[in-house]
PDB file of C-alpha atoms in Angstrom:
ATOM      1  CA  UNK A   1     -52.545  18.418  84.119  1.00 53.00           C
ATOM      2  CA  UNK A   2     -54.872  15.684  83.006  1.00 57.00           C
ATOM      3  CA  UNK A   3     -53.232  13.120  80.756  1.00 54.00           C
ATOM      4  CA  UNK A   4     -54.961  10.439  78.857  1.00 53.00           C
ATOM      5  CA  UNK A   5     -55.185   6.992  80.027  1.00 49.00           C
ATOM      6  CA  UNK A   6     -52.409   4.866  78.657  1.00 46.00           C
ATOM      7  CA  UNK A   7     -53.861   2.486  75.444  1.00 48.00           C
ATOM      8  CA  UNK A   8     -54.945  -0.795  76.592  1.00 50.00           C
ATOM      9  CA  UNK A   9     -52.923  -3.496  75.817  1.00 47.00           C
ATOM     10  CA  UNK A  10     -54.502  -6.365  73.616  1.00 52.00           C
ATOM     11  CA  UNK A  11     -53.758  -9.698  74.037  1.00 52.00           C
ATOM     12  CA  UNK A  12     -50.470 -10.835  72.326  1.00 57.00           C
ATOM     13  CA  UNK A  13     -50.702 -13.233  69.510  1.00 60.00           C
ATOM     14  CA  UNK A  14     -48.825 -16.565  69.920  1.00 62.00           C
ATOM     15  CA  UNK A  15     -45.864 -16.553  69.317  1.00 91.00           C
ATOM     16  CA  UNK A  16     -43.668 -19.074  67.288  1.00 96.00           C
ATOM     17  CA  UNK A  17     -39.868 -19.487  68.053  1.00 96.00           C
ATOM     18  CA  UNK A  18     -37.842 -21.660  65.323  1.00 97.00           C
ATOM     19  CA  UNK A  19     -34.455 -24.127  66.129  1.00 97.00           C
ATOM     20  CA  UNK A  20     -33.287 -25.573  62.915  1.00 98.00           C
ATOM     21  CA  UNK A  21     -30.535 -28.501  64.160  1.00 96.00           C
ATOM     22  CA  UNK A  22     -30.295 -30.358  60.773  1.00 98.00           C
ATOM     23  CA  UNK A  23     -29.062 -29.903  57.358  1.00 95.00           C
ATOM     24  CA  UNK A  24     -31.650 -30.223  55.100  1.00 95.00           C
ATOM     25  CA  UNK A  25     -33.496 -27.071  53.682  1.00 95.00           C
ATOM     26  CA  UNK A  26     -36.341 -26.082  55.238  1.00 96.00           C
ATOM     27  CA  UNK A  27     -38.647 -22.625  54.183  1.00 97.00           C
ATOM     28  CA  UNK A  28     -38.508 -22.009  58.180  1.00 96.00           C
ATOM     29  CA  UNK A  29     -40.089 -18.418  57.756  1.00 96.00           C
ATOM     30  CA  UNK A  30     -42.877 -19.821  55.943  1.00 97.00           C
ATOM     31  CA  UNK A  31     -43.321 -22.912  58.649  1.00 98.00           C
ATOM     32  CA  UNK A  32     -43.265 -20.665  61.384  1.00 97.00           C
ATOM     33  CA  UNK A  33     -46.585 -18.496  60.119  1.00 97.00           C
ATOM     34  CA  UNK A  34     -48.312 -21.496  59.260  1.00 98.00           C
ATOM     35  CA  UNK A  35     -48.230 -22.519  62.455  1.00 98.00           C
ATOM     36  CA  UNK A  36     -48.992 -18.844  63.498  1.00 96.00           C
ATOM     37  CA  UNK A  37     -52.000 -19.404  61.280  1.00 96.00           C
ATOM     38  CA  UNK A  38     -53.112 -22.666  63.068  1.00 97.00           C
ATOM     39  CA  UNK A  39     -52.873 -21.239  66.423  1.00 95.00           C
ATOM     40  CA  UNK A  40     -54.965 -18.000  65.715  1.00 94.00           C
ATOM     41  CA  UNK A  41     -57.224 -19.814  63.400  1.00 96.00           C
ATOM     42  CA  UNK A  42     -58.298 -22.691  66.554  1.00 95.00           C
ATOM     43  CA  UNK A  43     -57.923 -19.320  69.302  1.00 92.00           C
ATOM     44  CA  UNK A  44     -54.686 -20.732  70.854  1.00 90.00           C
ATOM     45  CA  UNK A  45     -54.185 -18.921  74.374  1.00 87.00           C
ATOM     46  CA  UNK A  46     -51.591 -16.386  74.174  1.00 87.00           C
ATOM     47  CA  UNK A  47     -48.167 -18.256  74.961  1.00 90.00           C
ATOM     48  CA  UNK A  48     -45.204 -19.352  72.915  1.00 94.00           C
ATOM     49  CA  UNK A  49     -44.944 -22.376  70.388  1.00 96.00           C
ATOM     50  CA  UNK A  50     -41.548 -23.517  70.058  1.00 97.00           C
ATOM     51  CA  UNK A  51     -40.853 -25.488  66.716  1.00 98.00           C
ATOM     52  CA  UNK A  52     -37.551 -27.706  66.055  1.00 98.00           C
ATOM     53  CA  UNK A  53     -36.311 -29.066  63.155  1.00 99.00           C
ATOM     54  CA  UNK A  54     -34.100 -31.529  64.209  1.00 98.00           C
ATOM     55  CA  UNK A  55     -31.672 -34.695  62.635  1.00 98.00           C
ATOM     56  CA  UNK A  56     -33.017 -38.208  62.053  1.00 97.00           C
ATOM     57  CA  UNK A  57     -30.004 -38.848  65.150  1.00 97.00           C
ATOM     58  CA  UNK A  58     -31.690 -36.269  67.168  1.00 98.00           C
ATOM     59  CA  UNK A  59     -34.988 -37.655  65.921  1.00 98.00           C
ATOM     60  CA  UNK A  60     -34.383 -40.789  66.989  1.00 97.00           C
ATOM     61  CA  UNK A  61     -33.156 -40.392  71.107  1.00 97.00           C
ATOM     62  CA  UNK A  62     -36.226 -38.350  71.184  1.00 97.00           C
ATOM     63  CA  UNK A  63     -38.603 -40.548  70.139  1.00 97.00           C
ATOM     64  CA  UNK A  64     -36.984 -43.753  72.510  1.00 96.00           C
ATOM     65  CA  UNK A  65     -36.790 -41.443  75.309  1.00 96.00           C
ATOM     66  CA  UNK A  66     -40.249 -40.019  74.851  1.00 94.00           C
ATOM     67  CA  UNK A  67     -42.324 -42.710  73.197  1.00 94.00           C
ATOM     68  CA  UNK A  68     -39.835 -45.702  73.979  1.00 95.00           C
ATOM     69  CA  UNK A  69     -40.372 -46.700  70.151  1.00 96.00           C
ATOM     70  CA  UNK A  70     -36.763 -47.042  68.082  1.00 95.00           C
ATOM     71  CA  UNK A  71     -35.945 -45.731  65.375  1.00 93.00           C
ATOM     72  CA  UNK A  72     -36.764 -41.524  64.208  1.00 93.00           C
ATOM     73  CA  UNK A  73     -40.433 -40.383  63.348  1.00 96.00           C
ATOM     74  CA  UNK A  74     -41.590 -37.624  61.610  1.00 97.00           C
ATOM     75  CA  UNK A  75     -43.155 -35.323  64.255  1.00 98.00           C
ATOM     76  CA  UNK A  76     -43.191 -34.840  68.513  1.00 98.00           C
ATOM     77  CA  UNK A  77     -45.364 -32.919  70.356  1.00 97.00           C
ATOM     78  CA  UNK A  78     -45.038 -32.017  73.816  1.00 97.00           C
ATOM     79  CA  UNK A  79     -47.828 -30.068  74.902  1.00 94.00           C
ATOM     80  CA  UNK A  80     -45.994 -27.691  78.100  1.00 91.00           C
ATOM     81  CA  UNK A  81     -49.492 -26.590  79.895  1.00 74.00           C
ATOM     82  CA  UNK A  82     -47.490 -23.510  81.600  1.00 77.00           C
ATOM     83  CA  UNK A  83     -48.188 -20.186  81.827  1.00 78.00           C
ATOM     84  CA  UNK A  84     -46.765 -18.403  78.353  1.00 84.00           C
ATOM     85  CA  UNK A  85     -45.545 -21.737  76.963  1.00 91.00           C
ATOM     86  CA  UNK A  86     -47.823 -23.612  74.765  1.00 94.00           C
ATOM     87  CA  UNK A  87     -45.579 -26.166  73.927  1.00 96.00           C
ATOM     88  CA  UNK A  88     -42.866 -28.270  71.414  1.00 97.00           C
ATOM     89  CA  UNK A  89     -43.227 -29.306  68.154  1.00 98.00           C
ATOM     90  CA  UNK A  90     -39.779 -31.066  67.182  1.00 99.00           C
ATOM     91  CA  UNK A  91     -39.986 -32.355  63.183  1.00 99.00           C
ATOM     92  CA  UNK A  92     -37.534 -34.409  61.175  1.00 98.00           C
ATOM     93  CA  UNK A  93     -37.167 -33.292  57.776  1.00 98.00           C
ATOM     94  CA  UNK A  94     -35.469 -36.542  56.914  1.00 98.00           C
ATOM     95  CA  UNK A  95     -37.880 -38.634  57.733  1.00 97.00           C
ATOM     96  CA  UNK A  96     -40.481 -36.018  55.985  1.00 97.00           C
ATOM     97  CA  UNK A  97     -38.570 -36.963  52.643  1.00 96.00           C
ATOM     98  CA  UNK A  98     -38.853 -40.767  53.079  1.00 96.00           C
ATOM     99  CA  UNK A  99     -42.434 -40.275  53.636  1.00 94.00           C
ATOM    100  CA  UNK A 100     -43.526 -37.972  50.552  1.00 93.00           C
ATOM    101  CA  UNK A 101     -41.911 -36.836  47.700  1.00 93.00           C
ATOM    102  CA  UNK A 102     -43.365 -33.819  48.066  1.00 95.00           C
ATOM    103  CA  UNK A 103     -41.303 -32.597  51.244  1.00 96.00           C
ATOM    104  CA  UNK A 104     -42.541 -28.877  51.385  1.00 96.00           C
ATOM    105  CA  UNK A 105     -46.297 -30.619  51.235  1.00 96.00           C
ATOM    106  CA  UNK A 106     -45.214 -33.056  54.195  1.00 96.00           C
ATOM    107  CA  UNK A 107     -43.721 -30.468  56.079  1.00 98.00           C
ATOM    108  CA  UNK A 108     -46.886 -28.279  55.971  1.00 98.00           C
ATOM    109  CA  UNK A 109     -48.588 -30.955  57.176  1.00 97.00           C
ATOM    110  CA  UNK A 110     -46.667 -32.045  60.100  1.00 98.00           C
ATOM    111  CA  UNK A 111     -46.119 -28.514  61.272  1.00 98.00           C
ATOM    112  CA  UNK A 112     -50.199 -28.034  61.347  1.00 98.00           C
ATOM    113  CA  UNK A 113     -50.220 -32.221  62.663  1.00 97.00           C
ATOM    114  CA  UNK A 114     -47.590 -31.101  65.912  1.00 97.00           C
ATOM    115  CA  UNK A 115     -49.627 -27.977  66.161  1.00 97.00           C
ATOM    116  CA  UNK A 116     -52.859 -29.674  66.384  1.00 97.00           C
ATOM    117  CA  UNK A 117     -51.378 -31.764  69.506  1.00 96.00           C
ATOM    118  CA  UNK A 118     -50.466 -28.938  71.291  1.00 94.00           C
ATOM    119  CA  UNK A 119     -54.182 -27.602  71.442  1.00 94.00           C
ATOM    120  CA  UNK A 120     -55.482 -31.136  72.635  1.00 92.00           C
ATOM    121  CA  UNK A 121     -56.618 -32.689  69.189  1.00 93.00           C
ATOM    122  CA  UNK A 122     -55.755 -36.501  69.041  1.00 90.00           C
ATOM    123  CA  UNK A 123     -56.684 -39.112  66.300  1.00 90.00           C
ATOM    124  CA  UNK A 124     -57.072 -42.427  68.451  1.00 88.00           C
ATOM    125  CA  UNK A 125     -60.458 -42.489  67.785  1.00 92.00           C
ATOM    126  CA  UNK A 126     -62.015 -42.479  64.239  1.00 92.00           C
ATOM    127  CA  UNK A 127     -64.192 -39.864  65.257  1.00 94.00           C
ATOM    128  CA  UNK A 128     -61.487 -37.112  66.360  1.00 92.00           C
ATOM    129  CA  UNK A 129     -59.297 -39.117  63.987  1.00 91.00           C
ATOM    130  CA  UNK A 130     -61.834 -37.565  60.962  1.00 92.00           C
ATOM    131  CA  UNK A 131     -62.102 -33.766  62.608  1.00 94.00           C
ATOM    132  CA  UNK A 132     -58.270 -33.551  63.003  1.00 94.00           C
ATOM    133  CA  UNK A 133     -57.170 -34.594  59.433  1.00 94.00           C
ATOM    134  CA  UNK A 134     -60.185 -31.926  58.229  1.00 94.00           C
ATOM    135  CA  UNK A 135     -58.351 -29.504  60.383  1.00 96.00           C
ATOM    136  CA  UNK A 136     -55.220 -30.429  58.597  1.00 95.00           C
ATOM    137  CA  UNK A 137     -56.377 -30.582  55.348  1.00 95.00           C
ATOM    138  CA  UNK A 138     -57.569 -26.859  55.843  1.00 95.00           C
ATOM    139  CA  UNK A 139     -54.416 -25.652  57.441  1.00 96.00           C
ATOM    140  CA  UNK A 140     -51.630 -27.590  55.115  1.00 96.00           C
ATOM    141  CA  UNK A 141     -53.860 -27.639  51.896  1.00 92.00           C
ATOM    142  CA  UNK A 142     -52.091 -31.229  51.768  1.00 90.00           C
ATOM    143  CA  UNK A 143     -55.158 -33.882  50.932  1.00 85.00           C
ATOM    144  CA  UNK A 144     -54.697 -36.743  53.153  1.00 78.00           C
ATOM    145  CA  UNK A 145     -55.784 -40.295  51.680  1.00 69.00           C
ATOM    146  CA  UNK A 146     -56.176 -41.772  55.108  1.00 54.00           C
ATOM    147  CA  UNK A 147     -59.952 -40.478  56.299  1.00 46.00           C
ATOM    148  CA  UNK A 148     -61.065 -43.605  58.439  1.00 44.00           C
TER     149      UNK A 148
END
């Protein structure tokens, strides 16, 4: 008996896996396929994107232990480089609220800002600096003043 050869598998699409640790409310579905959008928009390897929305307390250990800087920010990345596991983006919607009264807006944008890390893009120079807030600008629809 002659069967057909099984369907190929295609690639799977990133994935995005959500941890909410803090009170505030956050539209977590709608975070999570934004930064779906981001990584199948810049062709993201396959792999998993984990994305944390964590206290300003939480915030803050983080950012001493990682960055040795006190005090929270609003966004982490830590870019994994394993096989499957693209990386962390860890956000802190308090300090998103000190930093725009449009929190949904700022939220957008750090989501596609974290997400932007994890694929390599920096902003130390004003060059990549310019091409990265584009990239956010697309992604968030959040118009950034800053575009030195």
């Amino acid at each position: 008996m002659n069967h057909p050869p099984p369907p190929e598998s295609e690639p799977s699409a990133p994935r995005v896996v959500v941890s909410n640790r803090q009170d505030l409310t956050v539209d977590v579905s709608g975070l999570a396929a934004l930064a779906e959008r981001v990584l199948a928009g810049e062709g993201a390897p396959d792999g998993e994107l984990s994305l944390s929305f964590v206290s300003a307390e939480e915030m803050e250990d983080l950012h001493e232990r990682y960055a040795g800087e006190d005090g929270p920010t609003d966004v982490l990345a830590f870019p994994m480089g394993e096989d499957g596991m693209l990386g962390d983006v860890v956000i802190c919607p308090a300090e998103a609220r000190r930093n725009n009264d449009d929190v949904e807006a700022e939220l957008r944008l750090l989501v596609v800002h974290g997400t932007l890390h994890l694929l390599g893009h920096d902003h130390q120079e004003a060059v990549a600096r310019r091409e990265m807030w584009a990239l956010q600008e697309r992604y968030s629809g959040v118009r950034l003043r800053d575009q030195a």
